[in-house]
PDB file of C-alpha atoms in Angstrom:
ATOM      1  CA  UNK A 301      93.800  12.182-125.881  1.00 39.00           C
ATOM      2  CA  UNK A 302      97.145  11.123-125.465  1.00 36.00           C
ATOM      3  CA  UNK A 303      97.800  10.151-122.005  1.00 37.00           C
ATOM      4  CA  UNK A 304     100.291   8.338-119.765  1.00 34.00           C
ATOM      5  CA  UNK A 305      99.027   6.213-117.587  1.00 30.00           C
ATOM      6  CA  UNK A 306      98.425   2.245-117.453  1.00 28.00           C
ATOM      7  CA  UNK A 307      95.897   0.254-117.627  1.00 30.00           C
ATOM      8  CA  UNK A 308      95.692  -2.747-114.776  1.00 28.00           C
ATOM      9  CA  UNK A 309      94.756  -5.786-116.076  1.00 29.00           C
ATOM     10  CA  UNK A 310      90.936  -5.765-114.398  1.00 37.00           C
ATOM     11  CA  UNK A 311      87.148  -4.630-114.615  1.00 35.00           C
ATOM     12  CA  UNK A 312      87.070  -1.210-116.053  1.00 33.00           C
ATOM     13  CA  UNK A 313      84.303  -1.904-118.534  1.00 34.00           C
ATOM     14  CA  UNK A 314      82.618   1.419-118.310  1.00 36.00           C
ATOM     15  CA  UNK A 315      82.216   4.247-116.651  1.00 31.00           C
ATOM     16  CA  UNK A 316      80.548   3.714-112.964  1.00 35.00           C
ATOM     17  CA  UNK A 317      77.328   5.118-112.960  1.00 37.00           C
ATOM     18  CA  UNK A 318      74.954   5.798-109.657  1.00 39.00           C
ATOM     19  CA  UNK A 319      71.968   6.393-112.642  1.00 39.00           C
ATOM     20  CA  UNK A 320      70.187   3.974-114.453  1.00 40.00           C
ATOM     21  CA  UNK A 321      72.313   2.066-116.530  1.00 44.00           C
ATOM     22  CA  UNK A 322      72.290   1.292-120.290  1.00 46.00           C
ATOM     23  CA  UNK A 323      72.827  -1.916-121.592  1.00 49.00           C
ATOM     24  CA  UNK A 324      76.659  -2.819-121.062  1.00 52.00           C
ATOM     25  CA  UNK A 325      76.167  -6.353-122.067  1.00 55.00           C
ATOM     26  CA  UNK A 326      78.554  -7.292-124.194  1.00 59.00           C
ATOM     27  CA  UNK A 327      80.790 -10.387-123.966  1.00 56.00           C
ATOM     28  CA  UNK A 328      84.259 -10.775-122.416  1.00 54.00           C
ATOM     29  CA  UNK A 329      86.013 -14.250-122.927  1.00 57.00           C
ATOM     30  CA  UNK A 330      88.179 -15.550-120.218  1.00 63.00           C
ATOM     31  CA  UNK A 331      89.379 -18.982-119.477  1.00 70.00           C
ATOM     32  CA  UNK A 332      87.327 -21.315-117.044  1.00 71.00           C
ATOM     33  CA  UNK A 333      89.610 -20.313-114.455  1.00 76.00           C
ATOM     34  CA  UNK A 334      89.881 -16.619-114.419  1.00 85.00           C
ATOM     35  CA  UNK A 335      86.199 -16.003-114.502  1.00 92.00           C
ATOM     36  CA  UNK A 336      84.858 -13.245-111.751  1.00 95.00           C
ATOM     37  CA  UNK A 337      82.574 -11.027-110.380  1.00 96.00           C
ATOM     38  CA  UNK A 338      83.490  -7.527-109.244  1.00 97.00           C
ATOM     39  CA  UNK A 339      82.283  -3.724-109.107  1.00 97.00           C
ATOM     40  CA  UNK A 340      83.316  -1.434-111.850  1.00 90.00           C
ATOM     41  CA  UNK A 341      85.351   1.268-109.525  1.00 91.00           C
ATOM     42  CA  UNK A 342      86.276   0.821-105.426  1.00 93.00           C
ATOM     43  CA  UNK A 343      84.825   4.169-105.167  1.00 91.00           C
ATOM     44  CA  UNK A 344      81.062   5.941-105.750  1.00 91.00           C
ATOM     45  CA  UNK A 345      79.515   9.090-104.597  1.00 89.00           C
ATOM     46  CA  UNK A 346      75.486   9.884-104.371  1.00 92.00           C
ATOM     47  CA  UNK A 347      73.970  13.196-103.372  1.00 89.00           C
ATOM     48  CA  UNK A 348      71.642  12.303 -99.982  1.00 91.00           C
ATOM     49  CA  UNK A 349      69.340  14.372-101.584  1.00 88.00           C
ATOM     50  CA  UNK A 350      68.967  12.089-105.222  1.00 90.00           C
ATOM     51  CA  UNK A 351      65.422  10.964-105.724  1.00 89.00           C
ATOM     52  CA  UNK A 352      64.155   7.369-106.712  1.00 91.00           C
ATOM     53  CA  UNK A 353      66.042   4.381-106.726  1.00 95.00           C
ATOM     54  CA  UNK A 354      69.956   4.886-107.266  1.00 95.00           C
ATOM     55  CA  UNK A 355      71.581   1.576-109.120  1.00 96.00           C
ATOM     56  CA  UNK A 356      75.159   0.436-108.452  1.00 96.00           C
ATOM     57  CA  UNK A 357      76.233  -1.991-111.069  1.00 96.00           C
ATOM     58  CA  UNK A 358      78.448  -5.143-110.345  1.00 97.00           C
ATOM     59  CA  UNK A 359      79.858  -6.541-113.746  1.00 96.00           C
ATOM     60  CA  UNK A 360      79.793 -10.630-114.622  1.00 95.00           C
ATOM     61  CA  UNK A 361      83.024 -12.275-116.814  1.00 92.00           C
ATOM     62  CA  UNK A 362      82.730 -15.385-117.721  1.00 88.00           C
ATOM     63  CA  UNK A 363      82.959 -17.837-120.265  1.00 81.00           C
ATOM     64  CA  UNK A 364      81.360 -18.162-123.790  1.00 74.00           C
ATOM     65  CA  UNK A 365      80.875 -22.263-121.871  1.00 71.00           C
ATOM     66  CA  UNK A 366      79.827 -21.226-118.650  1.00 76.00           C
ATOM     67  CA  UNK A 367      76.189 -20.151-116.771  1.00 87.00           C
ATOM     68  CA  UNK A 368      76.122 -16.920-114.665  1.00 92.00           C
ATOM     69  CA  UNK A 369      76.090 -17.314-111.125  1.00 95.00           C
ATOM     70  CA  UNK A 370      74.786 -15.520-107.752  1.00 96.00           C
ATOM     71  CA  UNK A 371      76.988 -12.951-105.669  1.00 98.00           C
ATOM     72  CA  UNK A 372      75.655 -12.174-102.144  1.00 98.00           C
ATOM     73  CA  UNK A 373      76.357  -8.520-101.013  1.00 98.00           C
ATOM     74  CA  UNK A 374      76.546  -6.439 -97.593  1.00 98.00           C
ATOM     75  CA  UNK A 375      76.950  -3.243 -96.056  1.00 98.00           C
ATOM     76  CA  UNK A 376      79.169  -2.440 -93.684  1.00 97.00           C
ATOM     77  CA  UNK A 377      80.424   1.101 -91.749  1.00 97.00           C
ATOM     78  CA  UNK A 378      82.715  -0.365 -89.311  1.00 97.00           C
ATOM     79  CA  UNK A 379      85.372   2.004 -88.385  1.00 95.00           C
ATOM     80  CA  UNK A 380      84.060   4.821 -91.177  1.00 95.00           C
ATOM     81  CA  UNK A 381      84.692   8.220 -89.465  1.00 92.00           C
ATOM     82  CA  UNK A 382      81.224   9.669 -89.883  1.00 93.00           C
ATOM     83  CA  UNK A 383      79.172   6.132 -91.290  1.00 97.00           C
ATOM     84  CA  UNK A 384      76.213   6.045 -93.026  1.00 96.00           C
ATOM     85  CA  UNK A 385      73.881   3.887 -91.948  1.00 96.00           C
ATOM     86  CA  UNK A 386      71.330   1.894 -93.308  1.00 96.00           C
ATOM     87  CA  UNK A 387      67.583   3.258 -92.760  1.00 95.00           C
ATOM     88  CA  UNK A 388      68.755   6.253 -91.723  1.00 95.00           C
ATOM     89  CA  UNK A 389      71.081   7.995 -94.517  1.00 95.00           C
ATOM     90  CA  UNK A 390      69.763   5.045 -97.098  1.00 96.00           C
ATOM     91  CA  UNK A 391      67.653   1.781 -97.931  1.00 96.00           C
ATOM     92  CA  UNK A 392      68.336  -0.953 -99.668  1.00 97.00           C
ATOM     93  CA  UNK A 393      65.742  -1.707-101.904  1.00 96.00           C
ATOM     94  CA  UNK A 394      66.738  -5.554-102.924  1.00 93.00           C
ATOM     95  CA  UNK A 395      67.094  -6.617 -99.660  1.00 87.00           C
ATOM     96  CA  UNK A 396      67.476 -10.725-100.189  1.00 95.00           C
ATOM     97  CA  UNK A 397      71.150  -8.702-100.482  1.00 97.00           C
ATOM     98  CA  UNK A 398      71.768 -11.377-103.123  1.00 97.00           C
ATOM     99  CA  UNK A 399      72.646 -10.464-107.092  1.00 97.00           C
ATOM    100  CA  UNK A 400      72.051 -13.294-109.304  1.00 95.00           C
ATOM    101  CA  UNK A 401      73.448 -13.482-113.222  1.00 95.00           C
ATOM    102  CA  UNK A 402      71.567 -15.646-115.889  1.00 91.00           C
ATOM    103  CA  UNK A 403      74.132 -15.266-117.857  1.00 90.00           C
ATOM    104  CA  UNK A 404      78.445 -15.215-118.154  1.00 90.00           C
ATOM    105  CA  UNK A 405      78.126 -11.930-119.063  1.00 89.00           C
ATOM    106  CA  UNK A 406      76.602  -8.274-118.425  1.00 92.00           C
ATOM    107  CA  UNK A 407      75.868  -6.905-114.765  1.00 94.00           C
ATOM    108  CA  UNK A 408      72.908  -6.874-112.011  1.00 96.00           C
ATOM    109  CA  UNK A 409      72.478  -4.089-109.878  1.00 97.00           C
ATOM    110  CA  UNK A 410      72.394  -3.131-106.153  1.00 97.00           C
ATOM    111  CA  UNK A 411      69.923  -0.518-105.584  1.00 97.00           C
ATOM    112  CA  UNK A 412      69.474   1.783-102.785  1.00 97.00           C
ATOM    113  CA  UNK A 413      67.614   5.285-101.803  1.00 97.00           C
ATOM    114  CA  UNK A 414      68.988   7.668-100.366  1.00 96.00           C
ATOM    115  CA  UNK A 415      67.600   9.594 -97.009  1.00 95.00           C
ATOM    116  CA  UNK A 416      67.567  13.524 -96.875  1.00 92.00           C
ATOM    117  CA  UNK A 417      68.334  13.845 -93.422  1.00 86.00           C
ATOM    118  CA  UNK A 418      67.767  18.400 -93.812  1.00 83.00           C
ATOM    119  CA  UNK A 419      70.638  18.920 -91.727  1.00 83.00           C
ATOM    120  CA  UNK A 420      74.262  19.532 -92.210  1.00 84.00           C
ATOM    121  CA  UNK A 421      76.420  16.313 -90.697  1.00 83.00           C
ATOM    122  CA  UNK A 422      79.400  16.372 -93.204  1.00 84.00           C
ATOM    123  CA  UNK A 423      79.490  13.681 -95.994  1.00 88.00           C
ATOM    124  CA  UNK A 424      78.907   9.940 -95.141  1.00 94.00           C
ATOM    125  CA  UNK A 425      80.557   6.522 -96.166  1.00 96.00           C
ATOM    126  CA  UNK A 426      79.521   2.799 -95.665  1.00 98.00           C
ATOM    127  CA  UNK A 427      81.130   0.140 -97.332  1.00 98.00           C
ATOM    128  CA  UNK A 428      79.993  -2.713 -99.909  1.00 98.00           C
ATOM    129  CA  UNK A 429      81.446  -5.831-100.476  1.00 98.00           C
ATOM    130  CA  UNK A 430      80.017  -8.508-102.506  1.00 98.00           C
ATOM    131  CA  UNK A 431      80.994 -12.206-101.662  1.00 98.00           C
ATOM    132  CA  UNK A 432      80.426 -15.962-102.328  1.00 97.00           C
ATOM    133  CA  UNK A 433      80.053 -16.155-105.657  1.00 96.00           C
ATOM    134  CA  UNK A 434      78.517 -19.514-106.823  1.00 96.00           C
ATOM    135  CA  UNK A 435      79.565 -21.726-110.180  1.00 92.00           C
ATOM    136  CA  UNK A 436      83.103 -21.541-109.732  1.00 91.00           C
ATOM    137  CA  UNK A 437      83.354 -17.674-110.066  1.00 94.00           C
ATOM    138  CA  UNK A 438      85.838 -15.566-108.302  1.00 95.00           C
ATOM    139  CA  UNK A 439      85.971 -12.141-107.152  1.00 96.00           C
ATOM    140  CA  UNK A 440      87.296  -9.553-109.008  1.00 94.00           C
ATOM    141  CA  UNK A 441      89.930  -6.932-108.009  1.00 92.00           C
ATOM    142  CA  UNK A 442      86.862  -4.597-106.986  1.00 95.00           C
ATOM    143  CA  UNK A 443      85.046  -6.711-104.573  1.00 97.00           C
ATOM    144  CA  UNK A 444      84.723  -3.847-102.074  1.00 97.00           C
ATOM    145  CA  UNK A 445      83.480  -0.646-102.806  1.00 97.00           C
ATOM    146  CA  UNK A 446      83.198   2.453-100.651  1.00 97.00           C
ATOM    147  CA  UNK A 447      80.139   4.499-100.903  1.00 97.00           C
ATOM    148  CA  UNK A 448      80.350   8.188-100.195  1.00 95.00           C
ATOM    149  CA  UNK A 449      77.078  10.340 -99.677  1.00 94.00           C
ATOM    150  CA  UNK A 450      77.480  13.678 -99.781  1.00 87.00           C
ATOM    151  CA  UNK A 451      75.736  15.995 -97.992  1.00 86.00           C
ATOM    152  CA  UNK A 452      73.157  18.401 -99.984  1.00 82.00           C
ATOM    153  CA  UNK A 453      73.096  20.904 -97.151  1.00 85.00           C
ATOM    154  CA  UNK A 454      77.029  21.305 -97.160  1.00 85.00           C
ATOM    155  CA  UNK A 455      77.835  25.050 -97.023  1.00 90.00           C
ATOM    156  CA  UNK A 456      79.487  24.985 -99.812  1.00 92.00           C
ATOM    157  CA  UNK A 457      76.825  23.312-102.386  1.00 89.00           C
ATOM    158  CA  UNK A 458      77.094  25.610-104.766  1.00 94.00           C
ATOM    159  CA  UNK A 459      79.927  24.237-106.092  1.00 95.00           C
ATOM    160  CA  UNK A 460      79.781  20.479-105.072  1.00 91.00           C
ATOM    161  CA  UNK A 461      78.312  18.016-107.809  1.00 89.00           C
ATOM    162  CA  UNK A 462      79.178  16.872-111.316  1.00 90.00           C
ATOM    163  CA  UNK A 463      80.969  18.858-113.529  1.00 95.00           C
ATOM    164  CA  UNK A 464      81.208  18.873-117.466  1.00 95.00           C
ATOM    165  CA  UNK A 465      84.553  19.654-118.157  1.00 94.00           C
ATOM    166  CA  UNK A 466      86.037  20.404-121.555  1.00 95.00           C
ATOM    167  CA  UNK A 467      88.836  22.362-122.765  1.00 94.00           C
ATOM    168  CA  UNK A 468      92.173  21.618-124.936  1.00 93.00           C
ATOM    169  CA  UNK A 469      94.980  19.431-123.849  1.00 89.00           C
ATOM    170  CA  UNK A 470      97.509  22.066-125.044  1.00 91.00           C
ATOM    171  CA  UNK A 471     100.230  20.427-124.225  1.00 86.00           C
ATOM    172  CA  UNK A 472      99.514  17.660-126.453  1.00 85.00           C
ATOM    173  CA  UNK A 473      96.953  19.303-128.699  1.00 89.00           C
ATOM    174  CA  UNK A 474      93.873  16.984-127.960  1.00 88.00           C
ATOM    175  CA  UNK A 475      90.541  18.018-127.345  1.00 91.00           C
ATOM    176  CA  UNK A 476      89.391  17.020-123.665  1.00 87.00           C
ATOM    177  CA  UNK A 477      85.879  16.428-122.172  1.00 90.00           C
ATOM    178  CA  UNK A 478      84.988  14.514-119.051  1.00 86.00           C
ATOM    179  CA  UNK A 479      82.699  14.710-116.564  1.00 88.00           C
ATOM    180  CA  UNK A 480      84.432  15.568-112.747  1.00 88.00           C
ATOM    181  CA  UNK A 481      83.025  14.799-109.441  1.00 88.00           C
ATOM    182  CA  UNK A 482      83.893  17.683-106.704  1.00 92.00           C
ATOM    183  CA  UNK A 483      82.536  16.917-103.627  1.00 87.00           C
ATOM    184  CA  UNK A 484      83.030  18.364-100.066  1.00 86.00           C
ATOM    185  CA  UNK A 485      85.728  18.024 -97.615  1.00 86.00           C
ATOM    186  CA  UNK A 486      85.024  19.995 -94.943  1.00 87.00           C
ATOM    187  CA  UNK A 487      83.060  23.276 -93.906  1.00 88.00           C
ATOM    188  CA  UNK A 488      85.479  25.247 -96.190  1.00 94.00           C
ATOM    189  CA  UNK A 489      87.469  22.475 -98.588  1.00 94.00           C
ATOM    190  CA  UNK A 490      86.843  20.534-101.622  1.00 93.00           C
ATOM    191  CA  UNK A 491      87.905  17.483-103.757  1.00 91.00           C
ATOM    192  CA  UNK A 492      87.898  17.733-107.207  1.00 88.00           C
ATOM    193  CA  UNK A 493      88.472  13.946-108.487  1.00 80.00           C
ATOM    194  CA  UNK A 494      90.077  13.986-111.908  1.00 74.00           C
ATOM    195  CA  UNK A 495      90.121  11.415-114.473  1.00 61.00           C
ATOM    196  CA  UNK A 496      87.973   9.018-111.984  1.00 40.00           C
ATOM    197  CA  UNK A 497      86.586   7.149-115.091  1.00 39.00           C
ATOM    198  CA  UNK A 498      90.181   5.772-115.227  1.00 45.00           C
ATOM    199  CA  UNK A 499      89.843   4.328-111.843  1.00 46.00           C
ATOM    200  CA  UNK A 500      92.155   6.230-110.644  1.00 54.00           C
ATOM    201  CA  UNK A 501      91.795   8.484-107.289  1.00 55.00           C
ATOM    202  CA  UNK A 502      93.174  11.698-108.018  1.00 73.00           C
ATOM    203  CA  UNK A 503      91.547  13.465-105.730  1.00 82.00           C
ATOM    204  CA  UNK A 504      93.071  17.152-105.466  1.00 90.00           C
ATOM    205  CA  UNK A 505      91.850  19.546-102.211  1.00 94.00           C
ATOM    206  CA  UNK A 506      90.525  23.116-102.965  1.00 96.00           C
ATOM    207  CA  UNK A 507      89.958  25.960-100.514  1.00 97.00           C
ATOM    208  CA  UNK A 508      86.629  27.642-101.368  1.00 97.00           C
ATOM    209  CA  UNK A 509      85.977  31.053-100.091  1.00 97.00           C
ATOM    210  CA  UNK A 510      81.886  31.959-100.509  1.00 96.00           C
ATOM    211  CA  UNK A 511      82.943  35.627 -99.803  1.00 95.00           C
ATOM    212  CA  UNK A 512      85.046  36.006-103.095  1.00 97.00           C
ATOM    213  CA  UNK A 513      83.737  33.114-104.812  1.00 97.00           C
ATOM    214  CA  UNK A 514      86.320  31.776-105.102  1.00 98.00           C
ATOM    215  CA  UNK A 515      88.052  28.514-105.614  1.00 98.00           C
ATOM    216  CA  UNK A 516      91.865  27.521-105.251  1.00 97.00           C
ATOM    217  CA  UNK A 517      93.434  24.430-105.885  1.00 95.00           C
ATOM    218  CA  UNK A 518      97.467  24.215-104.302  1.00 95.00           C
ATOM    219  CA  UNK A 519     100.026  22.820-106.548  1.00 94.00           C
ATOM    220  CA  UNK A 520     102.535  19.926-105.772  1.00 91.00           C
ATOM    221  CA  UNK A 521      99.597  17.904-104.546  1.00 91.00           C
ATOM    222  CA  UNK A 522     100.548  14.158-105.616  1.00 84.00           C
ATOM    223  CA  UNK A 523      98.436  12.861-107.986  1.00 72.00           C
ATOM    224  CA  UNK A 524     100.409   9.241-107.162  1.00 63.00           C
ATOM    225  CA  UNK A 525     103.107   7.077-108.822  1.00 57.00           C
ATOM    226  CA  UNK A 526     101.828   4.832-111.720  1.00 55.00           C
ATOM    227  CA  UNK A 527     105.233   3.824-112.383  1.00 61.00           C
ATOM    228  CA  UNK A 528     106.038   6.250-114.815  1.00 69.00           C
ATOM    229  CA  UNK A 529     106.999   9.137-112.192  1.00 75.00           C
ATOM    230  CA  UNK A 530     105.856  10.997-109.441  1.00 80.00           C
ATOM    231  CA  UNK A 531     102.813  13.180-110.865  1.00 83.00           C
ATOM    232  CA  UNK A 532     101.911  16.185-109.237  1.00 88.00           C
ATOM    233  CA  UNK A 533      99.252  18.825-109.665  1.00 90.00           C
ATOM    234  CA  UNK A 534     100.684  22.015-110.915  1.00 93.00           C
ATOM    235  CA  UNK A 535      99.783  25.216-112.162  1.00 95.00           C
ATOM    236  CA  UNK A 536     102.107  26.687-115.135  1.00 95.00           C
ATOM    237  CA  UNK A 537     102.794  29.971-116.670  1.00 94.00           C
ATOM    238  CA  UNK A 538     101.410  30.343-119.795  1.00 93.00           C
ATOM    239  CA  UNK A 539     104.875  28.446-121.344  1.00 93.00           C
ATOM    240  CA  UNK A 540     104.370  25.610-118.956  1.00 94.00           C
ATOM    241  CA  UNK A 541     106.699  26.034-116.791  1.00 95.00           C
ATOM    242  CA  UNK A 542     105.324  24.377-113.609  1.00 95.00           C
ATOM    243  CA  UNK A 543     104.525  25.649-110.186  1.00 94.00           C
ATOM    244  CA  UNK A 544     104.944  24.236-107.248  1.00 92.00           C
ATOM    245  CA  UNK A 545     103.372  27.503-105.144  1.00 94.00           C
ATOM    246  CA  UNK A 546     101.490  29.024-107.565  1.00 95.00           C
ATOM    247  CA  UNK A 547      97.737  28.160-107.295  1.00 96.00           C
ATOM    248  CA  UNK A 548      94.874  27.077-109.495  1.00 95.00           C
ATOM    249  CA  UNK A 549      92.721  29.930-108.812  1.00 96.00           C
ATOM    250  CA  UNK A 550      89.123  30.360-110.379  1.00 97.00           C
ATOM    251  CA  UNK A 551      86.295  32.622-109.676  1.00 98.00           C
ATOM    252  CA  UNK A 552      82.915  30.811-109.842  1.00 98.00           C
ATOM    253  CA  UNK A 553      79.544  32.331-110.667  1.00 97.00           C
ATOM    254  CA  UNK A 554      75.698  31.882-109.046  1.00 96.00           C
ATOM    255  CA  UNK A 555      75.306  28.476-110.452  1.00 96.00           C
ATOM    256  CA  UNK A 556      78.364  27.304-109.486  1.00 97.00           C
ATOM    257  CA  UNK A 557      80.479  27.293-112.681  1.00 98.00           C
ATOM    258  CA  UNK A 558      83.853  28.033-113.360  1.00 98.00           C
ATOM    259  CA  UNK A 559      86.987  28.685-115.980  1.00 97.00           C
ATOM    260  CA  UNK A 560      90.671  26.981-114.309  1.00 95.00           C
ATOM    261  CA  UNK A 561      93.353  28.392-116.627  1.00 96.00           C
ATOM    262  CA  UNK A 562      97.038  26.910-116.578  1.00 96.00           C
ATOM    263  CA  UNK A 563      96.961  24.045-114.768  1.00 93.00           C
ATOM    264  CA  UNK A 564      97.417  20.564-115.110  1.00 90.00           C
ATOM    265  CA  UNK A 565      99.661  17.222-114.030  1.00 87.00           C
ATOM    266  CA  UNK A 566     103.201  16.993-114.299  1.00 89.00           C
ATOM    267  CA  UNK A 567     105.834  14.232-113.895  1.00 88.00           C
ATOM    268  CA  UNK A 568     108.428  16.010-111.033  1.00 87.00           C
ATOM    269  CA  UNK A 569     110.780  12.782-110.793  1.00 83.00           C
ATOM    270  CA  UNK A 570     111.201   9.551-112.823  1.00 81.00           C
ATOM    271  CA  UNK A 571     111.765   8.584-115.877  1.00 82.00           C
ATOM    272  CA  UNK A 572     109.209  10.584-117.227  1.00 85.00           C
ATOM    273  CA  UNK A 573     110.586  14.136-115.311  1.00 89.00           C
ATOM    274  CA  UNK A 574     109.791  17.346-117.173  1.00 91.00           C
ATOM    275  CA  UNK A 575     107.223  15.876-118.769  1.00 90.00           C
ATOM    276  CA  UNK A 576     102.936  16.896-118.298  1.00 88.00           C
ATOM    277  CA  UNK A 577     100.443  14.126-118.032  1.00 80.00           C
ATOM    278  CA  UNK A 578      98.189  16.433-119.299  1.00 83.00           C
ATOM    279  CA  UNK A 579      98.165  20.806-119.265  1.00 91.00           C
ATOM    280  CA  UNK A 580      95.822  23.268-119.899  1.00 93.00           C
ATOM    281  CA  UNK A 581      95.629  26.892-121.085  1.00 95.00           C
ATOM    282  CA  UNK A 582      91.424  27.019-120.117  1.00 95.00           C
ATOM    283  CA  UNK A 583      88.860  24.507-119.075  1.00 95.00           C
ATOM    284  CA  UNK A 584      85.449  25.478-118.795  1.00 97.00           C
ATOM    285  CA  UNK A 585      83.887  23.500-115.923  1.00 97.00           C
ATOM    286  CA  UNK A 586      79.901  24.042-116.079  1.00 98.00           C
ATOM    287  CA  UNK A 587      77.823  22.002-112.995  1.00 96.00           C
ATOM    288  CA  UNK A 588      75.641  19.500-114.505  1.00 93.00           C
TER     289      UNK A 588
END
C-alpha cells in the first residue's frame, strides 16, 4: 500500500500484541553503543474481561558481540484520571518485576491478568516503564508504555473491540487490510485508532447512537503533522473531493459490524496539500 508517512529511526519490530506471542527472534545489529531495550508501541489496550495470562512484549537490540542483559519494570497510575490499579483491575503475574535477556536479541515478556470488576467505571490506564538495564544497554525510545483497560460492561460494547478491516485504497489502487482497535470514550463516544501498527496515534472520536445503530465519525479531525502536512480525517464525495462537515456515517448490525464508505485522510496544508494519505470508496469492518 502506498503510503506517506515516515518511519522514526526506533523499535517497531512488529506489531504489539497483548496475546501470546510468536517467535520474533530475529537479529538486529547495532554498534556497542547504540544497543537498547524498549517496548514495541507507547500504547496497549486489554479488555478487563480477557481470560488467562495477557503478555506484553519488551524487545532486546544488541550486538552480534554482546550478552543480553536484565531490565527491571514498574507500574505506576500517578495522576491517570480514572487509574487502574494493581490487584484490583489486574495482577502481575512475574512479580520479581524484573525481565532478564539471555541473549542480544529477541524479547521477554511482562505478563499480567486482568480483573472483571462486573460493573461499569469507564476505561482504566496505569503506566509501565521499564528501567536499569544492565550490560551497558540503554533504553529505547519506548521505555514507557501506557496501558489502557477497557471496560467490558461499557454501554456501548457492541461495537468496542478489534476490528478486521479490509477494503481498497482507491485512491491509490492498493488492496488494504488491518486490524483496528475502537475502544470507548465515554457513555456515548468512541475511538477508532487507525493504522496503530505504525505507531502512530490516530485516534479519531465517533458518536454512537444504540437507538439507530449508528456510528458517525466528524471530519477535519487531525490525524497530526508527520512533516509532510497537516492530515485530517475526511469524508469525500464519491470523486474525492473532501469534507470538512460531512460525516463518516455507518449503520452497524447485532454483532457489531459495519461498512464506512468515502472516507479517508487527507493532507489540508503543506507541501503535500490536495493530496489523500489514503481514501476509500467501502471498507468492511467485521469485529473479531
Amino acid at each position: 500500500m502506498k503510503k506517506i508517512m515516515i518511519y522514526i529511526l526506533g523499535l517497531i519490530i512488529g506489531l504489539f500484541m497483548l496475546s501470546s506471542c510468536e517467535d520474533t527472534n530475529e537479529p538486529i545489529y547495532l554498534d556497542d553503543s547504540a544497543k537498547f531495550v524498549a517496548f514495541s508501541a507507547t500504547t496497549s489496550f486489554v479488555g478487563e474481561d480477557a481470560t488467562g495470562a495477557i503478555g506484553i512484549p519488551v524487545y532486546i537490540a544488541g550486538t552480534t558481540s554482546g550478552a543480553g542483559c536484565t531490565v527491571n519494570f514498574d507500574f505506576d497510575n500517578t495522576g491517570m484520571e480514572v487509574p487502574a490499579t494493581e490487584d484490583v483491575d489486574f495482577r502481575i503475574l512475574n512479580d520479581t518485576k524484573t525481565l532478564s535477556f539471555d541473549t542480544y536479541f529477541g524479547y521477554d515478556t511482562i505478563w499480567i491478568e486482568p480483573i472483571d470488576d462486573n460493573e461499569y467505571t469507564t476505561n482504566k490506564t496505569v503506566s509501565i516503564t521499564i528501567s536499569s538495564p544492565t550490560n551497558g544497554y540503554n533504553l529505547g525510545a519506548n521505555s514507557t508504555l501506557l496501558l489502557t483497560i477497557n471496560d467490558d460492561e461499557h454501554p456501548l460494547a457492541i461495537v468496542i473491540g478489534d476490528y478486521t478491516v479490509s477494503g481498497t485504497d482507491e485512491y491509490w489502487g492498493d488492496p488494504y487490510t488491518e486490524t483496528v482497535t475502537i475502544e470507548g470514550h465515554s457513555p456515548t463516544e468512541v475511538i477508532m485508532n487507525l493504522w496503530n501498527s505504525h505507531g502512530v496515534p490516530n485516534r479519531i472520536i465517533a458518536e454512537v447512537d444504540l437507538a439507530t445503530s449508528t456510528i458517525s465519525f466528524a471530519s477535519y479531525q487531525n490525524f497530526g503533522d508527520w512533516d509532510y502536512g497537516d492530515v485530517h480525517f475526511a469524508s469525500h464525495d464519491g470523486a474525492f473531493n473532501p469534507s470538512q462537515t460531512e460525516p463518516v456515517t455507518a449503520v452497524f448490525d447485532a454483532n457489531g459490524n459495519f461498512t464506512l464508505n468515502n472516507w479517508g485522510g487527507y493532507f489540508f496544508s503543506g507541501n503535500n496539500e490536495g493530496l489523500w494519505f489514503q481514501a476509500y470508496y467501502t471498507t468492511t469492518w467485521v469485529k473479531q
